[in-house]
Amino acid sequence: MEMLVRAAVLMSPLLFCNAFLNLTGHHKIEGVWKESTTLPCAYVPVKDFVQQILKWMVVHHQSSVTIFRRDDSGDHVLLSEYRGRVSVLKDAPGNVSLHILNLELSDKGTYICQVTWRDSNNSLVVREITTELEIIKVAATKPIIRAGELGLTVPAGARTSLTCVASGSPPISYRWFRGTPGGKALLLSSQAELVWDSLQPSDTGKYYCEAENKARAGPVQSDAVELTVTDPPITVVTSKNGAGYPEKDSATQNPPITVVTSENGVGYPEKNSTTQNVQGTHLSLFLVILIVVACTAAVLLIIFLIIRIRKPKDAQTYEVKFHNSRAAAASRCENTGYYEEPISSTENNYVMEPEKDKRSEEINMKK
């Protein structure tokens, strides 16, 4: 009987240890490729039992290799392929779960969580559990379309973009189409982002994208969105009293188009205040000046021609006197005629001198 009591006393710490120092976890965990996962391993802390060593091991080719170790000297990652990707929480008594970041296909395998305690009698107690890790690929989800900062209604000439977003195991490939899913569509791009550097009114229409990865047999399509490209801003030309009327810019049709305000300063809010179509104004002014000069020259030419054609009023005349020798001796008949010099330079140029009356001379001689 005494022997049984002694045996019970000796076995009581062991029974107590087995009752409370048990590791808990999961036998199988599925992790998503390129994402993160946690391999659970925990116990209930017991007084007089101090954790001495924690090990996480992985079984490769039927042999276990330690990838993580925690002891009095700190935490140590012993395999280079896990460095920067595995960790165990600190200051969390009883929680010794292993966190793995950016899962790789090679991370698949059997993992062992092993904890060693030291009791008050300086005895060591070791417990361990195993967890099977499977790496899976997740099919790409139905993508959504995110519009740029300007939204889906954008002015002509602006820059905008549409982005196709889907989740799932990478790599995910994207394609952009113009049209509607299930209907006639035009392939535009094989990138996640569809970009326009300068939108045109002809870009107005419906667009959709599709996403695909190796975990899915085929692509999955998004809902279509409608992009609307508005006409460029209009120019407001105001009169002196401030009343204005809209007028499209027929020169460039490219924004931005500014506002011309009235003399009293009443206008419309725009970013700039300059005059549009400066070249057109200069051209109109040049044409007006050219027409005025041409008309003036024509008037002067007509006046000059009239002066040239018109005869001079002060033309020189000559008086020619002659006598009829057959008239009676007592009476002298004197006729006077007038001769107007022709303008033509081809006429004979001569001088008419007065002729003395021969008959008077004969009478005087008889006397």
mmCIF file of C-alpha atoms in Angstrom:
data_model
loop_
_atom_site.group_PDB
_atom_site.id
_atom_site.type_symbol
_atom_site.label_atom_id
_atom_site.label_comp_id
_atom_site.label_asym_id
_atom_site.label_seq_id
_atom_site.Cartn_x
_atom_site.Cartn_y
_atom_site.Cartn_z
ATOM 1 C CA MET A 1 0.000 0.000 0.000
ATOM 2 C CA GLU A 2 2.801 2.347 0.903
ATOM 3 C CA MET A 3 4.402 1.610 -2.443
ATOM 4 C CA LEU A 4 1.246 2.612 -4.249
ATOM 5 C CA VAL A 5 1.113 5.934 -2.419
ATOM 6 C CA ARG A 6 4.696 6.695 -3.310
ATOM 7 C CA ALA A 7 4.073 5.840 -6.938
ATOM 8 C CA ALA A 8 1.037 8.118 -6.998
ATOM 9 C CA VAL A 9 3.050 10.983 -5.525
ATOM 10 C CA LEU A 10 5.764 10.514 -8.118
ATOM 11 C CA MET A 11 3.275 10.305 -10.990
ATOM 12 C CA SER A 12 1.146 13.260 -9.947
ATOM 13 C CA PRO A 13 3.388 15.931 -11.585
ATOM 14 C CA LEU A 14 3.432 13.928 -14.772
ATOM 15 C CA LEU A 15 -0.351 13.510 -14.756
ATOM 16 C CA PHE A 16 -0.756 17.222 -14.036
ATOM 17 C CA CYS A 17 1.608 18.040 -16.885
ATOM 18 C CA ASN A 18 -0.249 15.812 -19.308
ATOM 19 C CA ALA A 19 -3.540 17.378 -18.319
ATOM 20 C CA PHE A 20 -2.526 21.004 -18.918
ATOM 21 C CA LEU A 21 0.560 21.113 -21.163
ATOM 22 C CA ASN A 22 -1.096 20.019 -24.354
ATOM 23 C CA LEU A 23 -0.553 21.741 -27.699
ATOM 24 C CA THR A 24 -3.585 22.519 -29.813
ATOM 25 C CA GLY A 25 -3.766 23.247 -33.520
ATOM 26 C CA HIS A 26 -5.147 22.041 -36.857
ATOM 27 C CA HIS A 27 -4.137 18.938 -38.666
ATOM 28 C CA LYS A 28 -4.605 20.507 -42.107
ATOM 29 C CA ILE A 29 -4.419 24.074 -43.359
ATOM 30 C CA GLU A 30 -5.035 25.407 -46.876
ATOM 31 C CA GLY A 31 -3.032 28.442 -47.866
ATOM 32 C CA VAL A 32 -3.558 30.582 -50.953
ATOM 33 C CA TRP A 33 -0.588 30.999 -53.235
ATOM 34 C CA LYS A 34 1.081 34.413 -52.926
ATOM 35 C CA GLU A 35 -1.003 35.237 -49.850
ATOM 36 C CA SER A 36 -0.376 34.775 -46.114
ATOM 37 C CA THR A 37 -1.422 32.069 -43.679
ATOM 38 C CA THR A 38 -1.022 31.034 -40.038
ATOM 39 C CA LEU A 39 -0.202 27.568 -38.731
ATOM 40 C CA PRO A 40 -1.892 27.486 -35.298
ATOM 41 C CA CYS A 41 -0.098 26.097 -32.251
ATOM 42 C CA ALA A 42 -1.072 27.027 -28.663
ATOM 43 C CA TYR A 43 -1.110 25.812 -25.058
ATOM 44 C CA VAL A 44 -2.386 26.947 -21.670
ATOM 45 C CA PRO A 45 0.464 28.345 -19.558
ATOM 46 C CA VAL A 46 0.974 26.506 -16.247
ATOM 47 C CA LYS A 47 2.653 27.851 -13.144
ATOM 48 C CA ASP A 48 6.047 26.321 -12.387
ATOM 49 C CA PHE A 49 6.447 25.359 -16.062
ATOM 50 C CA VAL A 50 8.566 27.740 -18.085
ATOM 51 C CA GLN A 51 8.888 27.588 -21.847
ATOM 52 C CA GLN A 52 12.505 26.974 -22.742
ATOM 53 C CA ILE A 53 12.612 26.169 -26.467
ATOM 54 C CA LEU A 54 10.208 26.578 -29.365
ATOM 55 C CA LYS A 55 10.862 24.923 -32.714
ATOM 56 C CA TRP A 56 9.024 24.926 -35.995
ATOM 57 C CA MET A 57 10.174 22.232 -38.385
ATOM 58 C CA VAL A 58 9.156 21.186 -41.871
ATOM 59 C CA VAL A 59 9.429 17.729 -43.352
ATOM 60 C CA HIS A 60 11.265 17.690 -46.666
ATOM 61 C CA HIS A 61 12.107 14.408 -48.388
ATOM 62 C CA GLN A 62 11.162 12.373 -45.309
ATOM 63 C CA SER A 63 13.476 14.357 -43.016
ATOM 64 C CA SER A 64 12.594 17.264 -40.734
ATOM 65 C CA VAL A 65 14.453 20.555 -40.947
ATOM 66 C CA THR A 66 14.179 23.354 -38.386
ATOM 67 C CA ILE A 67 13.066 26.598 -39.978
ATOM 68 C CA PHE A 68 12.384 28.630 -36.805
ATOM 69 C CA ARG A 69 13.823 28.437 -33.267
ATOM 70 C CA ARG A 70 13.165 30.544 -30.174
ATOM 71 C CA ASP A 71 15.285 30.185 -27.035
ATOM 72 C CA ASP A 72 16.908 32.374 -24.417
ATOM 73 C CA SER A 73 19.070 34.030 -27.112
ATOM 74 C CA GLY A 74 16.068 35.145 -29.212
ATOM 75 C CA ASP A 75 14.372 34.179 -32.476
ATOM 76 C CA HIS A 76 16.275 32.522 -35.313
ATOM 77 C CA VAL A 77 15.188 31.680 -38.881
ATOM 78 C CA LEU A 78 17.452 28.872 -39.972
ATOM 79 C CA LEU A 79 16.384 28.342 -43.605
ATOM 80 C CA SER A 80 17.164 31.125 -46.088
ATOM 81 C CA GLU A 81 14.027 30.490 -48.170
ATOM 82 C CA TYR A 82 11.891 31.429 -45.152
ATOM 83 C CA ARG A 83 13.809 34.484 -44.005
ATOM 84 C CA GLY A 84 11.675 37.576 -43.937
ATOM 85 C CA ARG A 85 8.544 35.466 -44.381
ATOM 86 C CA VAL A 86 8.038 33.607 -41.051
ATOM 87 C CA SER A 87 7.491 34.907 -37.520
ATOM 88 C CA VAL A 88 5.953 34.002 -34.125
ATOM 89 C CA LEU A 89 4.132 36.484 -31.919
ATOM 90 C CA LYS A 90 5.992 37.808 -28.896
ATOM 91 C CA ASP A 91 4.507 38.763 -25.529
ATOM 92 C CA ALA A 92 1.642 36.341 -26.127
ATOM 93 C CA PRO A 93 2.080 33.522 -23.551
ATOM 94 C CA GLY A 94 0.826 30.216 -24.848
ATOM 95 C CA ASN A 95 0.487 31.373 -28.490
ATOM 96 C CA VAL A 96 3.324 29.966 -30.582
ATOM 97 C CA SER A 97 1.567 29.922 -33.975
ATOM 98 C CA LEU A 98 3.731 30.339 -37.079
ATOM 99 C CA HIS A 99 2.868 33.151 -39.537
ATOM 100 C CA ILE A 100 4.017 32.686 -43.139
ATOM 101 C CA LEU A 101 3.928 35.537 -45.645
ATOM 102 C CA ASN A 102 3.765 35.370 -49.448
ATOM 103 C CA LEU A 103 3.163 31.649 -49.731
ATOM 104 C CA GLU A 104 5.082 29.782 -52.395
ATOM 105 C CA LEU A 105 4.190 26.468 -53.970
ATOM 106 C CA SER A 106 7.318 24.999 -52.365
ATOM 107 C CA ASP A 107 5.913 25.792 -48.896
ATOM 108 C CA LYS A 108 3.611 22.835 -49.205
ATOM 109 C CA GLY A 109 4.454 20.109 -46.642
ATOM 110 C CA THR A 110 4.171 18.848 -43.069
ATOM 111 C CA TYR A 111 5.046 21.298 -40.290
ATOM 112 C CA ILE A 112 5.877 20.345 -36.712
ATOM 113 C CA CYS A 113 5.390 22.638 -33.722
ATOM 114 C CA GLN A 114 7.598 21.522 -30.800
ATOM 115 C CA VAL A 115 7.687 23.178 -27.344
ATOM 116 C CA THR A 116 10.019 22.339 -24.453
ATOM 117 C CA TRP A 117 9.241 23.407 -20.851
ATOM 118 C CA ARG A 118 11.281 23.286 -17.663
ATOM 119 C CA ASP A 119 9.513 22.586 -14.370
ATOM 120 C CA SER A 120 10.411 23.577 -10.829
ATOM 121 C CA ASN A 121 12.405 20.383 -10.421
ATOM 122 C CA ASN A 122 14.522 21.343 -13.434
ATOM 123 C CA SER A 123 12.919 18.607 -15.488
ATOM 124 C CA LEU A 124 12.186 19.092 -19.212
ATOM 125 C CA VAL A 125 8.841 18.379 -20.776
ATOM 126 C CA VAL A 126 8.499 18.224 -24.589
ATOM 127 C CA ARG A 127 5.299 18.368 -26.641
ATOM 128 C CA GLU A 128 4.687 18.595 -30.387
ATOM 129 C CA ILE A 129 1.908 18.573 -32.966
ATOM 130 C CA THR A 130 1.935 18.337 -36.767
ATOM 131 C CA THR A 131 0.048 20.336 -39.365
ATOM 132 C CA GLU A 132 -0.308 19.599 -43.066
ATOM 133 C CA LEU A 133 -0.075 22.708 -45.259
ATOM 134 C CA GLU A 134 -1.629 22.688 -48.730
ATOM 135 C CA ILE A 135 -1.016 25.482 -51.220
ATOM 136 C CA ILE A 136 -3.969 26.240 -53.455
ATOM 137 C CA LYS A 137 -4.662 28.692 -56.228
ATOM 138 C CA VAL A 138 -7.774 30.835 -56.109
ATOM 139 C CA ALA A 139 -9.632 31.568 -59.305
ATOM 140 C CA ALA A 140 -9.859 35.178 -60.380
ATOM 141 C CA THR A 141 -12.993 36.899 -59.167
ATOM 142 C CA LYS A 142 -15.368 38.945 -61.304
ATOM 143 C CA PRO A 143 -13.481 42.162 -62.016
ATOM 144 C CA ILE A 144 -14.766 45.626 -61.276
ATOM 145 C CA ILE A 145 -13.962 48.804 -63.223
ATOM 146 C CA ARG A 146 -12.623 51.862 -61.461
ATOM 147 C CA ALA A 147 -12.856 55.183 -63.285
ATOM 148 C CA GLY A 148 -10.231 57.918 -63.072
ATOM 149 C CA GLU A 149 -10.478 61.121 -61.063
ATOM 150 C CA LEU A 150 -12.789 62.755 -63.617
ATOM 151 C CA GLY A 151 -15.319 59.925 -63.485
ATOM 152 C CA LEU A 152 -17.188 58.569 -66.488
ATOM 153 C CA THR A 153 -18.219 61.959 -67.919
ATOM 154 C CA VAL A 154 -15.079 63.662 -69.192
ATOM 155 C CA PRO A 155 -14.563 66.763 -71.392
ATOM 156 C CA ALA A 156 -12.889 66.360 -74.757
ATOM 157 C CA GLY A 157 -9.109 66.752 -74.719
ATOM 158 C CA ALA A 158 -8.746 65.577 -71.114
ATOM 159 C CA ARG A 159 -6.672 62.623 -69.897
ATOM 160 C CA THR A 160 -8.407 59.771 -68.103
ATOM 161 C CA SER A 161 -8.211 56.030 -67.483
ATOM 162 C CA LEU A 162 -10.231 52.951 -66.562
ATOM 163 C CA THR A 163 -8.733 50.278 -64.278
ATOM 164 C CA CYS A 164 -9.762 46.622 -64.151
ATOM 165 C CA VAL A 165 -9.476 45.100 -60.641
ATOM 166 C CA ALA A 166 -9.865 41.419 -59.696
ATOM 167 C CA SER A 167 -8.664 39.245 -56.822
ATOM 168 C CA GLY A 168 -7.280 35.727 -56.899
ATOM 169 C CA SER A 169 -4.015 33.889 -57.179
ATOM 170 C CA PRO A 170 -1.492 35.750 -59.300
ATOM 171 C CA PRO A 171 -0.597 36.203 -61.994
ATOM 172 C CA ILE A 172 -3.884 37.629 -63.249
ATOM 173 C CA SER A 173 -4.116 38.713 -66.869
ATOM 174 C CA TYR A 174 -6.482 41.449 -68.038
ATOM 175 C CA ARG A 175 -7.982 42.491 -71.353
ATOM 176 C CA TRP A 176 -10.040 45.538 -72.316
ATOM 177 C CA PHE A 177 -12.863 45.623 -74.868
ATOM 178 C CA ARG A 178 -15.134 48.240 -76.384
ATOM 179 C CA GLY A 179 -18.682 46.979 -76.557
ATOM 180 C CA THR A 180 -20.844 44.845 -74.279
ATOM 181 C CA PRO A 181 -20.199 41.362 -72.813
ATOM 182 C CA GLY A 182 -21.693 38.669 -74.990
ATOM 183 C CA GLY A 183 -22.038 41.023 -77.947
ATOM 184 C CA LYS A 184 -19.764 42.358 -80.626
ATOM 185 C CA ALA A 185 -16.661 43.801 -78.996
ATOM 186 C CA LEU A 186 -13.348 45.294 -80.077
ATOM 187 C CA LEU A 187 -10.156 44.326 -78.228
ATOM 188 C CA LEU A 188 -8.339 47.471 -77.049
ATOM 189 C CA SER A 189 -5.620 46.491 -74.580
ATOM 190 C CA SER A 190 -4.045 43.625 -72.628
ATOM 191 C CA GLN A 191 -3.191 45.730 -69.578
ATOM 192 C CA ALA A 192 -5.063 46.261 -66.329
ATOM 193 C CA GLU A 193 -5.364 49.999 -67.055
ATOM 194 C CA LEU A 194 -6.898 51.546 -70.166
ATOM 195 C CA VAL A 195 -5.539 55.071 -70.702
ATOM 196 C CA TRP A 196 -6.535 57.978 -72.970
ATOM 197 C CA ASP A 197 -4.050 60.855 -73.243
ATOM 198 C CA SER A 198 -6.507 63.126 -75.073
ATOM 199 C CA LEU A 199 -10.147 62.097 -75.223
ATOM 200 C CA GLN A 200 -12.162 62.702 -78.380
ATOM 201 C CA PRO A 201 -15.964 62.713 -78.779
ATOM 202 C CA SER A 202 -15.596 59.521 -80.810
ATOM 203 C CA ASP A 203 -14.353 57.743 -77.643
ATOM 204 C CA THR A 204 -17.856 57.879 -76.174
ATOM 205 C CA GLY A 205 -19.177 54.352 -75.717
ATOM 206 C CA LYS A 206 -19.369 51.251 -73.532
ATOM 207 C CA TYR A 207 -16.298 49.425 -72.229
ATOM 208 C CA TYR A 208 -15.699 46.253 -70.212
ATOM 209 C CA CYS A 209 -12.757 44.103 -69.107
ATOM 210 C CA GLU A 210 -12.053 40.480 -68.306
ATOM 211 C CA ALA A 211 -9.677 38.768 -65.851
ATOM 212 C CA GLU A 212 -8.116 35.322 -65.936
ATOM 213 C CA ASN A 213 -5.568 33.237 -64.016
ATOM 214 C CA LYS A 214 -4.343 29.656 -64.068
ATOM 215 C CA ALA A 215 -6.788 28.572 -61.365
ATOM 216 C CA ARG A 216 -9.756 29.236 -63.653
ATOM 217 C CA ALA A 217 -10.587 27.451 -66.870
ATOM 218 C CA GLY A 218 -11.598 30.655 -68.642
ATOM 219 C CA PRO A 219 -11.805 34.423 -68.211
ATOM 220 C CA VAL A 220 -14.458 36.158 -66.159
ATOM 221 C CA GLN A 221 -15.964 39.392 -67.494
ATOM 222 C CA SER A 222 -16.935 42.597 -65.757
ATOM 223 C CA ASP A 223 -20.081 44.622 -66.245
ATOM 224 C CA ALA A 224 -19.905 47.257 -68.963
ATOM 225 C CA VAL A 225 -19.536 50.932 -68.100
ATOM 226 C CA GLU A 226 -20.381 53.845 -70.380
ATOM 227 C CA LEU A 227 -17.832 56.579 -70.957
ATOM 228 C CA THR A 228 -19.213 59.935 -72.102
ATOM 229 C CA VAL A 229 -16.974 62.550 -73.732
ATOM 230 C CA THR A 230 -18.545 66.003 -73.662
ATOM 231 C CA ASP A 231 -17.954 68.845 -76.115
ATOM 232 C CA PRO A 232 -15.221 71.348 -75.262
ATOM 233 C CA PRO A 233 -16.163 74.381 -73.158
ATOM 234 C CA ILE A 234 -17.755 77.297 -74.994
ATOM 235 C CA THR A 235 -16.594 80.877 -75.284
ATOM 236 C CA VAL A 236 -18.798 83.632 -73.888
ATOM 237 C CA VAL A 237 -18.528 86.942 -75.778
ATOM 238 C CA THR A 238 -20.130 89.796 -73.862
ATOM 239 C CA SER A 239 -21.361 93.174 -75.045
ATOM 240 C CA LYS A 240 -20.743 96.529 -73.399
ATOM 241 C CA ASN A 241 -23.732 96.145 -71.117
ATOM 242 C CA GLY A 242 -22.497 92.755 -69.937
ATOM 243 C CA ALA A 243 -25.045 90.582 -71.771
ATOM 244 C CA GLY A 244 -23.340 87.662 -73.462
ATOM 245 C CA TYR A 245 -24.067 84.878 -75.853
ATOM 246 C CA PRO A 246 -22.326 81.497 -76.272
ATOM 247 C CA GLU A 247 -20.194 80.937 -79.297
ATOM 248 C CA LYS A 248 -18.241 77.775 -80.137
ATOM 249 C CA ASP A 249 -14.617 78.038 -80.956
ATOM 250 C CA SER A 250 -14.526 77.259 -84.687
ATOM 251 C CA ALA A 251 -10.770 77.703 -85.006
ATOM 252 C CA THR A 252 -9.317 74.907 -82.914
ATOM 253 C CA GLN A 253 -12.131 73.041 -81.137
ATOM 254 C CA ASN A 254 -9.635 72.321 -78.382
ATOM 255 C CA PRO A 255 -10.081 73.363 -74.750
ATOM 256 C CA PRO A 256 -9.498 75.440 -72.804
ATOM 257 C CA ILE A 257 -11.487 78.267 -74.424
ATOM 258 C CA THR A 258 -11.602 81.497 -72.475
ATOM 259 C CA VAL A 259 -14.045 84.314 -71.813
ATOM 260 C CA VAL A 260 -14.144 87.871 -73.181
ATOM 261 C CA THR A 261 -15.713 90.125 -70.557
ATOM 262 C CA SER A 262 -17.491 93.465 -70.990
ATOM 263 C CA GLU A 263 -16.053 96.909 -70.318
ATOM 264 C CA ASN A 264 -17.765 97.136 -66.958
ATOM 265 C CA GLY A 265 -16.051 93.974 -65.834
ATOM 266 C CA VAL A 266 -19.130 91.713 -65.782
ATOM 267 C CA GLY A 267 -18.310 88.335 -67.212
ATOM 268 C CA TYR A 268 -18.462 84.642 -66.540
ATOM 269 C CA PRO A 269 -16.200 82.606 -64.254
ATOM 270 C CA GLU A 270 -13.481 80.855 -66.173
ATOM 271 C CA LYS A 271 -9.844 80.040 -65.569
ATOM 272 C CA ASN A 272 -8.493 82.651 -67.996
ATOM 273 C CA SER A 273 -9.609 86.011 -69.465
ATOM 274 C CA THR A 274 -8.067 86.320 -72.911
ATOM 275 C CA THR A 275 -9.512 86.904 -76.381
ATOM 276 C CA GLN A 276 -10.104 83.956 -78.669
ATOM 277 C CA ASN A 277 -9.358 83.775 -82.379
ATOM 278 C CA VAL A 278 -6.677 86.494 -82.431
ATOM 279 C CA GLN A 279 -5.522 85.369 -85.829
ATOM 280 C CA GLY A 280 -9.049 85.637 -87.221
ATOM 281 C CA THR A 281 -9.395 89.211 -85.908
ATOM 282 C CA HIS A 282 -6.075 90.256 -87.448
ATOM 283 C CA LEU A 283 -7.085 88.724 -90.770
ATOM 284 C CA SER A 284 -10.409 90.620 -90.844
ATOM 285 C CA LEU A 285 -8.697 93.935 -90.038
ATOM 286 C CA PHE A 286 -6.168 93.353 -92.816
ATOM 287 C CA LEU A 287 -8.928 92.700 -95.356
ATOM 288 C CA VAL A 288 -10.755 95.903 -94.384
ATOM 289 C CA ILE A 289 -7.591 97.986 -94.779
ATOM 290 C CA LEU A 290 -6.841 96.351 -98.144
ATOM 291 C CA ILE A 291 -10.341 97.117 -99.460
ATOM 292 C CA VAL A 292 -10.138 100.769 -98.355
ATOM 293 C CA VAL A 293 -6.761 101.230 -100.062
ATOM 294 C CA ALA A 294 -8.015 99.620 -103.287
ATOM 295 C CA CYS A 295 -11.122 101.823 -103.394
ATOM 296 C CA THR A 296 -9.072 104.984 -102.813
ATOM 297 C CA ALA A 297 -6.678 104.070 -105.621
ATOM 298 C CA ALA A 298 -9.592 103.437 -108.003
ATOM 299 C CA VAL A 299 -11.159 106.852 -107.267
ATOM 300 C CA LEU A 300 -7.857 108.650 -107.823
ATOM 301 C CA LEU A 301 -7.352 106.848 -111.134
ATOM 302 C CA ILE A 302 -10.803 107.852 -112.396
ATOM 303 C CA ILE A 303 -10.215 111.536 -111.495
ATOM 304 C CA PHE A 304 -6.881 111.509 -113.303
ATOM 305 C CA LEU A 305 -8.402 110.058 -116.477
ATOM 306 C CA ILE A 306 -11.200 112.658 -116.491
ATOM 307 C CA ILE A 307 -8.664 115.511 -116.266
ATOM 308 C CA ARG A 308 -6.616 114.064 -119.117
ATOM 309 C CA ILE A 309 -9.545 113.617 -121.462
ATOM 310 C CA ARG A 310 -11.206 116.966 -120.788
ATOM 311 C CA LYS A 311 -10.272 119.860 -123.316
ATOM 312 C CA PRO A 312 -8.726 123.031 -121.902
ATOM 313 C CA LYS A 313 -11.060 126.012 -121.758
ATOM 314 C CA ASP A 314 -8.367 128.637 -122.510
ATOM 315 C CA ALA A 315 -7.326 127.383 -125.985
ATOM 316 C CA GLN A 316 -5.408 129.997 -128.059
ATOM 317 C CA THR A 317 -7.301 131.685 -130.958
ATOM 318 C CA TYR A 318 -5.961 133.743 -133.862
ATOM 319 C CA GLU A 319 -7.699 136.652 -135.640
ATOM 320 C CA VAL A 320 -7.295 136.630 -139.424
ATOM 321 C CA LYS A 321 -8.254 139.666 -141.482
ATOM 322 C CA PHE A 322 -8.483 139.688 -145.299
ATOM 323 C CA HIS A 323 -9.729 141.979 -148.041
ATOM 324 C CA ASN A 324 -11.720 141.255 -151.129
ATOM 325 C CA SER A 325 -9.752 142.880 -154.005
ATOM 326 C CA ARG A 326 -12.693 142.743 -156.350
ATOM 327 C CA ALA A 327 -14.897 144.946 -154.165
ATOM 328 C CA ALA A 328 -15.698 148.523 -155.073
ATOM 329 C CA ALA A 329 -12.923 151.060 -154.653
ATOM 330 C CA ALA A 330 -14.932 153.400 -152.478
ATOM 331 C CA SER A 331 -16.096 150.851 -150.058
ATOM 332 C CA ARG A 332 -13.825 148.619 -148.175
ATOM 333 C CA CYS A 333 -15.235 145.351 -147.090
ATOM 334 C CA GLU A 334 -13.388 143.830 -144.216
ATOM 335 C CA ASN A 335 -14.309 140.422 -142.987
ATOM 336 C CA THR A 336 -12.990 139.007 -139.819
ATOM 337 C CA GLY A 337 -12.659 135.231 -139.129
ATOM 338 C CA TYR A 338 -11.547 133.241 -136.127
ATOM 339 C CA TYR A 339 -9.252 130.275 -136.115
ATOM 340 C CA GLU A 340 -8.879 127.933 -133.208
ATOM 341 C CA GLU A 341 -5.583 126.195 -132.905
ATOM 342 C CA PRO A 342 -5.954 122.452 -132.934
ATOM 343 C CA ILE A 343 -4.657 120.559 -129.971
ATOM 344 C CA SER A 344 -2.949 117.961 -132.115
ATOM 345 C CA SER A 345 0.786 118.450 -132.331
ATOM 346 C CA THR A 346 0.843 117.325 -135.980
ATOM 347 C CA GLU A 347 -0.668 120.598 -137.322
ATOM 348 C CA ASN A 348 1.545 123.260 -138.950
ATOM 349 C CA ASN A 349 2.698 125.835 -136.519
ATOM 350 C CA TYR A 350 2.648 129.343 -138.050
ATOM 351 C CA VAL A 351 2.109 133.023 -137.131
ATOM 352 C CA MET A 352 -0.414 135.261 -138.809
ATOM 353 C CA GLU A 353 0.866 138.823 -139.274
ATOM 354 C CA PRO A 354 -1.480 141.732 -140.207
ATOM 355 C CA GLU A 355 -1.300 142.718 -143.905
ATOM 356 C CA LYS A 356 -1.476 146.394 -144.968
ATOM 357 C CA ASP A 357 -4.220 147.485 -147.222
ATOM 358 C CA LYS A 358 -2.571 147.639 -150.689
ATOM 359 C CA ARG A 359 -5.378 149.694 -152.105
ATOM 360 C CA SER A 360 -4.879 152.407 -149.496
ATOM 361 C CA GLU A 361 -1.252 152.545 -150.445
ATOM 362 C CA GLU A 362 -2.138 152.989 -154.120
ATOM 363 C CA ILE A 363 -4.523 155.879 -153.325
ATOM 364 C CA ASN A 364 -1.925 157.604 -151.282
ATOM 365 C CA MET A 365 0.629 157.334 -154.109
ATOM 366 C CA LYS A 366 -1.807 158.947 -156.592
ATOM 367 C CA LYS A 367 -2.241 161.858 -154.367
#
